[in-house]
Amino acid sequence: MFIDSHCHINFPELAARMPEILGKMAENKVTHALCVSVDLPDFPQVLALAEQYPHIYASVGVHPDYEDTPEPSVEQLVQLADNPRIIAIGETGLDYYRLEGDLEWQRERFRTHIKASRITRKPLIIHTRSASADTIRIMQEEGAGTDQGGVAGVMHCFTESLEVARAAMAMGFYISFSGIVTFKSAKELQAVAMEVPLEQMLIETDSPYLAPMPHRGKMNEPGYVAHVAEYIAKLKGVSVEQVAQQTSDNFFKLFSFAKQA
Ligand SMILES: [Zn+2]
Ligand SMILES: [Zn+2]
């Protein structure tokens, strides 16, 4: 069994094809998926999916790329997370690639999510792009990691260096690889994946974006996470079953609020 630890199946292009999406998951032995929230206006649809389907989980959070959107408070996140179908806080983090200018609001929003994670004891889903130093610094300042009383979480769609991966793992964080790791050009990321122990690894699609090989360029969906696992198995010289089992075990260990269905 494979688990897609990060997808956006509430986005209209995927939500419109839900029976097909769920069928492809079953066909490819993708047993569970985590539908990740990106802003508060969309949150009801994310939660509705998790309430409708026992094998779909949900998170609550506001993505760093969403500038003109209601800003969440710690209290609001804590309140929205108080639901058995919500297993994580995020996605949150920093993105200096997509947006420019004074991004202090991004850093404040990130701190808000870490505080909510510490209060709810629900793990963080962290997005970081072109901002790894500030991301790690704020994680440390706010005590996101298990080393400082936090509950840690996952560095999702990881594309950073081994040094950044090690800093996150030292705080108890898992490293999640998406379809990017299967791309021919991703030599550096493949070298990082070689070094990240299977015990600290998750897999994801981040669908509808970033379809893995051999579907690159097409619309991505949770069923394709099997290709990420296959690639990592080949890279590490282990069986696909081993990657599937370990990353699924990791998922339930990290997201301890997720009841297996
Ligand atoms: Zn992201
Ligand atoms: Zn995402």
mmCIF file of N, CA, C and O in Angstrom, residues 2 48 91 97 99 112 134 174-175 228:
data_model
loop_
_atom_site.group_PDB
_atom_site.id
_atom_site.type_symbol
_atom_site.label_atom_id
_atom_site.label_comp_id
_atom_site.label_asym_id
_atom_site.label_seq_id
_atom_site.Cartn_x
_atom_site.Cartn_y
_atom_site.Cartn_z
ATOM 1 N N PHE A 2 0.406 2.225 -0.785
ATOM 2 C CA PHE A 2 1.099 3.516 -0.861
ATOM 3 C C PHE A 2 0.195 4.584 -0.258
ATOM 4 O O PHE A 2 -1.031 4.477 -0.327
ATOM 5 N N ALA A 48 -14.828 18.639 3.808
ATOM 6 C CA ALA A 48 -15.953 17.840 3.294
ATOM 7 C C ALA A 48 -15.449 16.543 2.657
ATOM 8 O O ALA A 48 -16.060 15.481 2.836
ATOM 9 N N GLU A 91 -0.888 23.712 4.483
ATOM 10 C CA GLU A 91 0.521 23.876 4.438
ATOM 11 C C GLU A 91 0.906 25.302 4.757
ATOM 12 O O GLU A 91 0.221 26.246 4.413
ATOM 13 N N TYR A 97 10.430 32.473 -3.728
ATOM 14 C CA TYR A 97 10.586 32.287 -5.170
ATOM 15 C C TYR A 97 9.428 32.934 -5.925
ATOM 16 O O TYR A 97 9.634 33.647 -6.894
ATOM 17 N N LEU A 99 7.036 35.074 -4.646
ATOM 18 C CA LEU A 99 6.680 36.438 -4.255
ATOM 19 C C LEU A 99 7.927 37.233 -3.893
ATOM 20 O O LEU A 99 8.909 36.680 -3.412
ATOM 21 N N THR A 112 2.542 31.724 13.239
ATOM 22 C CA THR A 112 1.169 31.449 13.703
ATOM 23 C C THR A 112 0.856 29.950 13.591
ATOM 24 O O THR A 112 0.292 29.345 14.509
ATOM 25 N N ASP A 134 15.804 30.922 6.427
ATOM 26 C CA ASP A 134 14.773 31.518 7.282
ATOM 27 C C ASP A 134 13.783 30.456 7.777
ATOM 28 O O ASP A 134 13.292 30.538 8.905
ATOM 29 N N TYR A 174 10.082 14.748 8.999
ATOM 30 C CA TYR A 174 10.193 13.810 7.889
ATOM 31 C C TYR A 174 10.440 14.606 6.608
ATOM 32 O O TYR A 174 10.080 15.791 6.523
ATOM 33 N N ILE A 175 11.062 13.951 5.633
ATOM 34 C CA ILE A 175 11.335 14.581 4.341
ATOM 35 C C ILE A 175 10.445 13.886 3.308
ATOM 36 O O ILE A 175 10.487 12.660 3.183
ATOM 37 N N VAL A 228 6.481 7.479 -7.677
ATOM 38 C CA VAL A 228 7.514 8.085 -6.821
ATOM 39 C C VAL A 228 8.163 6.971 -5.989
ATOM 40 O O VAL A 228 9.395 6.895 -5.878
#
